[in-house]
Structure formats: C-alpha cells, structure tokens
Amino acid sequence: MPYITFYIALGLYLIASGGFIIYMIRQHDQAFYIAYRVLIGGFMFHTFFFAHRFYLMGVAPILGFKAALSFFSWV
C-alpha cells in the first residue's frame, strides 16, 4: 500500500515526459504548461512517498539500492 504514491509519481513522470516530447516536436506552449504541472504533481507525490517512508522506518529511506536510486532521482 505505501508504494501506491510511488507508482502514481512514476505515472505522472511518464505522462510529463510524453508532454515534453510533444512540446519539442510541435512547439505548443499549452503542452509545455500542462506537462510542467503534471511534473510538479509527480514531484509532490514522490515527496509524499519519501515522507511516508521516513515516518514508517524512522530513518531516511536510502538504505537499499532501489530506495537510494529513488532518492537520487528525487534530489
């Protein structure tokens, strides 16, 4: 259950990447603004995921390889 926020963040990051690709190809400013807001939403879910994991574990969630890579991508 705690990974649902991570999967939501991952999905939002992928949608934002697609939006930025559309912006680079077609140069529509609206695609850029929508993709940027989706990216901010993904960042917020990613931040909530880290805060929740920190609360559950009591230490920074960077002890495992997967968690360390996720933290590195967040920073």
Tab-separated table of N, CA and C in Angstrom:
chain	number	residue	atom	x	y	z
A	1	MET	N	0.799	-1.211	0.000
A	1	MET	CA	0.000	0.000	0.000
A	1	MET	C	0.840	1.273	0.000
A	2	PRO	N	1.954	1.323	0.721
A	2	PRO	CA	2.711	2.583	0.706
A	2	PRO	C	3.354	2.879	-0.653
A	3	TYR	N	3.450	1.864	-1.507
A	3	TYR	CA	4.074	2.101	-2.803
A	3	TYR	C	3.121	2.730	-3.810
A	4	ILE	N	1.847	2.865	-3.468
A	4	ILE	CA	0.888	3.438	-4.412
A	4	ILE	C	1.262	4.880	-4.763
A	5	THR	N	1.765	5.637	-3.795
A	5	THR	CA	2.172	7.014	-4.096
A	5	THR	C	3.384	7.031	-5.022
A	6	PHE	N	4.260	6.040	-4.870
A	6	PHE	CA	5.415	5.953	-5.757
A	6	PHE	C	4.970	5.639	-7.181
A	7	TYR	N	4.027	4.716	-7.335
A	7	TYR	CA	3.546	4.367	-8.668
A	7	TYR	C	2.772	5.520	-9.308
A	8	ILE	N	2.045	6.273	-8.512
A	8	ILE	CA	1.363	7.458	-9.036
A	8	ILE	C	2.394	8.477	-9.516
A	9	ALA	N	3.442	8.696	-8.716
A	9	ALA	CA	4.504	9.627	-9.110
A	9	ALA	C	5.185	9.154	-10.385
A	10	LEU	N	5.449	7.864	-10.480
A	10	LEU	CA	6.084	7.322	-11.674
A	10	LEU	C	5.210	7.534	-12.903
A	11	GLY	N	3.915	7.288	-12.760
A	11	GLY	CA	3.000	7.513	-13.871
A	11	GLY	C	2.943	8.973	-14.285
A	12	LEU	N	2.920	9.864	-13.309
A	12	LEU	CA	2.894	11.292	-13.631
A	12	LEU	C	4.189	11.731	-14.304
A	13	TYR	N	5.323	11.184	-13.867
A	13	TYR	CA	6.595	11.497	-14.521
A	13	TYR	C	6.580	11.042	-15.984
A	14	LEU	N	6.027	9.857	-16.233
A	14	LEU	CA	5.978	9.357	-17.608
A	14	LEU	C	5.041	10.195	-18.475
A	15	ILE	N	3.904	10.590	-17.930
A	15	ILE	CA	2.976	11.449	-18.672
A	15	ILE	C	3.626	12.798	-18.968
A	16	ALA	N	4.334	13.353	-17.989
A	16	ALA	CA	5.020	14.630	-18.198
A	16	ALA	C	6.107	14.497	-19.259
A	17	SER	N	6.820	13.379	-19.262
A	17	SER	CA	7.843	13.168	-20.289
A	17	SER	C	7.219	13.149	-21.676
A	18	GLY	N	6.087	12.471	-21.802
A	18	GLY	CA	5.384	12.468	-23.082
A	18	GLY	C	4.934	13.860	-23.484
A	19	GLY	N	4.464	14.635	-22.524
A	19	GLY	CA	4.052	16.003	-22.813
A	19	GLY	C	5.213	16.867	-23.268
A	20	PHE	N	6.374	16.691	-22.649
A	20	PHE	CA	7.540	17.472	-23.068
A	20	PHE	C	8.030	17.043	-24.451
A	21	ILE	N	7.898	15.767	-24.768
A	21	ILE	CA	8.259	15.310	-26.115
A	21	ILE	C	7.323	15.925	-27.149
A	22	ILE	N	6.032	15.961	-26.828
A	22	ILE	CA	5.067	16.604	-27.727
A	22	ILE	C	5.404	18.084	-27.889
A	23	TYR	N	5.803	18.733	-26.800
A	23	TYR	CA	6.174	20.147	-26.887
A	23	TYR	C	7.389	20.338	-27.794
A	24	MET	N	8.381	19.466	-27.683
A	24	MET	CA	9.575	19.610	-28.514
A	24	MET	C	9.273	19.392	-29.990
A	25	ILE	N	8.325	18.508	-30.285
A	25	ILE	CA	8.004	18.222	-31.682
A	25	ILE	C	7.101	19.297	-32.278
A	26	ARG	N	6.050	19.664	-31.571
A	26	ARG	CA	5.036	20.560	-32.136
A	26	ARG	C	5.148	22.010	-31.677
A	27	GLN	N	5.901	22.287	-30.644
A	27	GLN	CA	6.117	23.639	-30.121
A	27	GLN	C	4.820	24.329	-29.678
A	28	HIS	N	3.928	23.565	-29.061
A	28	HIS	CA	2.707	24.141	-28.486
A	28	HIS	C	2.990	24.524	-27.041
A	29	ASP	N	2.783	25.784	-26.723
A	29	ASP	CA	3.041	26.239	-25.358
A	29	ASP	C	2.115	25.580	-24.346
A	30	GLN	N	0.906	25.276	-24.749
A	30	GLN	CA	-0.041	24.646	-23.835
A	30	GLN	C	0.454	23.259	-23.420
A	31	ALA	N	1.077	22.530	-24.321
A	31	ALA	CA	1.629	21.216	-23.978
A	31	ALA	C	2.725	21.366	-22.929
A	32	PHE	N	3.522	22.419	-23.041
A	32	PHE	CA	4.578	22.651	-22.057
A	32	PHE	C	3.995	22.932	-20.682
A	33	TYR	N	2.987	23.802	-20.606
A	33	TYR	CA	2.409	24.168	-19.311
A	33	TYR	C	1.717	22.982	-18.646
A	34	ILE	N	1.017	22.184	-19.438
A	34	ILE	CA	0.355	21.006	-18.872
A	34	ILE	C	1.393	20.000	-18.390
A	35	ALA	N	2.415	19.746	-19.198
A	35	ALA	CA	3.452	18.792	-18.810
A	35	ALA	C	4.204	19.273	-17.573
A	36	TYR	N	4.423	20.566	-17.474
A	36	TYR	CA	5.124	21.110	-16.312
A	36	TYR	C	4.302	20.915	-15.044
A	37	ARG	N	3.007	21.149	-15.129
A	37	ARG	CA	2.151	20.967	-13.952
A	37	ARG	C	2.036	19.502	-13.570
A	38	VAL	N	2.001	18.619	-14.549
A	38	VAL	CA	1.975	17.186	-14.251
A	38	VAL	C	3.291	16.776	-13.593
A	39	LEU	N	4.405	17.340	-14.055
A	39	LEU	CA	5.704	17.061	-13.449
A	39	LEU	C	5.751	17.519	-11.998
A	40	ILE	N	5.212	18.683	-11.709
A	40	ILE	CA	5.151	19.176	-10.330
A	40	ILE	C	4.288	18.247	-9.479
A	41	GLY	N	3.185	17.763	-10.037
A	41	GLY	CA	2.344	16.807	-9.319
A	41	GLY	C	3.088	15.517	-9.013
A	42	GLY	N	3.859	15.025	-9.969
A	42	GLY	CA	4.673	13.837	-9.735
A	42	GLY	C	5.708	14.065	-8.655
A	43	PHE	N	6.306	15.243	-8.658
A	43	PHE	CA	7.289	15.567	-7.625
A	43	PHE	C	6.639	15.613	-6.247
A	44	MET	N	5.422	16.131	-6.180
A	44	MET	CA	4.727	16.191	-4.892
A	44	MET	C	4.399	14.789	-4.380
A	45	PHE	N	3.950	13.900	-5.259
A	45	PHE	CA	3.681	12.524	-4.836
A	45	PHE	C	4.970	11.821	-4.426
A	46	HIS	N	6.059	12.083	-5.140
A	46	HIS	CA	7.349	11.493	-4.793
A	46	HIS	C	7.808	11.986	-3.419
A	47	THR	N	7.620	13.264	-3.154
A	47	THR	CA	7.971	13.823	-1.850
A	47	THR	C	7.120	13.211	-0.750
A	48	PHE	N	5.823	13.055	-1.007
A	48	PHE	CA	4.947	12.421	-0.020
A	48	PHE	C	5.366	10.978	0.230
A	49	PHE	N	5.789	10.279	-0.823
A	49	PHE	CA	6.277	8.907	-0.672
A	49	PHE	C	7.481	8.859	0.261
A	50	PHE	N	8.431	9.767	0.069
A	50	PHE	CA	9.603	9.787	0.943
A	50	PHE	C	9.244	10.153	2.371
A	51	ALA	N	8.359	11.108	2.545
A	51	ALA	CA	7.951	11.495	3.898
A	51	ALA	C	7.247	10.339	4.595
A	52	HIS	N	6.409	9.621	3.877
A	52	HIS	CA	5.696	8.483	4.455
A	52	HIS	C	6.661	7.364	4.822
A	53	ARG	N	7.604	7.077	3.943
A	53	ARG	CA	8.601	6.033	4.237
A	53	ARG	C	9.487	6.440	5.414
A	54	PHE	N	9.841	7.708	5.486
A	54	PHE	CA	10.642	8.189	6.604
A	54	PHE	C	9.876	8.028	7.910
A	55	TYR	N	8.583	8.319	7.886
A	55	TYR	CA	7.750	8.180	9.078
A	55	TYR	C	7.644	6.714	9.501
A	56	LEU	N	7.473	5.810	8.533
A	56	LEU	CA	7.326	4.395	8.866
A	56	LEU	C	8.630	3.766	9.339
A	57	MET	N	9.742	4.109	8.685
A	57	MET	CA	11.024	3.473	9.005
A	57	MET	C	11.747	4.157	10.155
A	58	GLY	N	11.550	5.425	10.317
A	58	GLY	CA	12.248	6.157	11.361
A	58	GLY	C	13.612	6.663	10.940
A	59	VAL	N	14.067	6.271	9.761
A	59	VAL	CA	15.340	6.750	9.204
A	59	VAL	C	15.085	7.145	7.750
A	60	ALA	N	16.037	7.839	7.178
A	60	ALA	CA	15.897	8.243	5.778
A	60	ALA	C	15.828	7.001	4.889
A	61	PRO	N	14.878	6.953	3.964
A	61	PRO	CA	14.709	5.755	3.134
A	61	PRO	C	15.738	5.668	2.012
A	62	ILE	N	17.007	5.535	2.378
A	62	ILE	CA	18.070	5.406	1.372
A	62	ILE	C	18.967	4.217	1.673
A	63	LEU	N	18.467	3.252	2.438
A	63	LEU	CA	19.307	2.142	2.861
A	63	LEU	C	19.463	1.072	1.787
A	64	GLY	N	18.457	0.830	0.992
A	64	GLY	CA	18.530	-0.162	-0.071
A	64	GLY	C	18.906	0.470	-1.396
A	65	PHE	N	19.244	-0.380	-2.355
A	65	PHE	CA	19.655	0.118	-3.665
A	65	PHE	C	18.505	0.824	-4.376
A	66	LYS	N	17.315	0.207	-4.359
A	66	LYS	CA	16.152	0.813	-5.014
A	66	LYS	C	15.793	2.140	-4.362
A	67	ALA	N	15.816	2.180	-3.051
A	67	ALA	CA	15.484	3.413	-2.335
A	67	ALA	C	16.537	4.490	-2.585
A	68	ALA	N	17.800	4.087	-2.665
A	68	ALA	CA	18.863	5.059	-2.920
A	68	ALA	C	18.731	5.658	-4.324
A	69	LEU	N	18.397	4.832	-5.311
A	69	LEU	CA	18.198	5.354	-6.665
A	69	LEU	C	16.987	6.276	-6.735
A	70	SER	N	15.936	5.913	-6.012
A	70	SER	CA	14.752	6.765	-5.982
A	70	SER	C	15.072	8.101	-5.322
A	71	PHE	N	15.836	8.069	-4.250
A	71	PHE	CA	16.226	9.307	-3.578
A	71	PHE	C	17.112	10.159	-4.483
A	72	PHE	N	18.038	9.524	-5.188
A	72	PHE	CA	18.922	10.250	-6.091
A	72	PHE	C	18.125	10.919	-7.208
A	73	SER	N	17.112	10.227	-7.729
A	73	SER	CA	16.296	10.837	-8.783
A	73	SER	C	15.440	11.971	-8.231
A	74	TRP	N	15.076	11.887	-6.966
A	74	TRP	CA	14.275	12.939	-6.342
A	74	TRP	C	15.116	14.192	-6.106
A	75	VAL	N	16.369	14.005	-5.717
A	75	VAL	CA	17.258	15.131	-5.435
A	75	VAL	C	17.664	15.734	-6.753
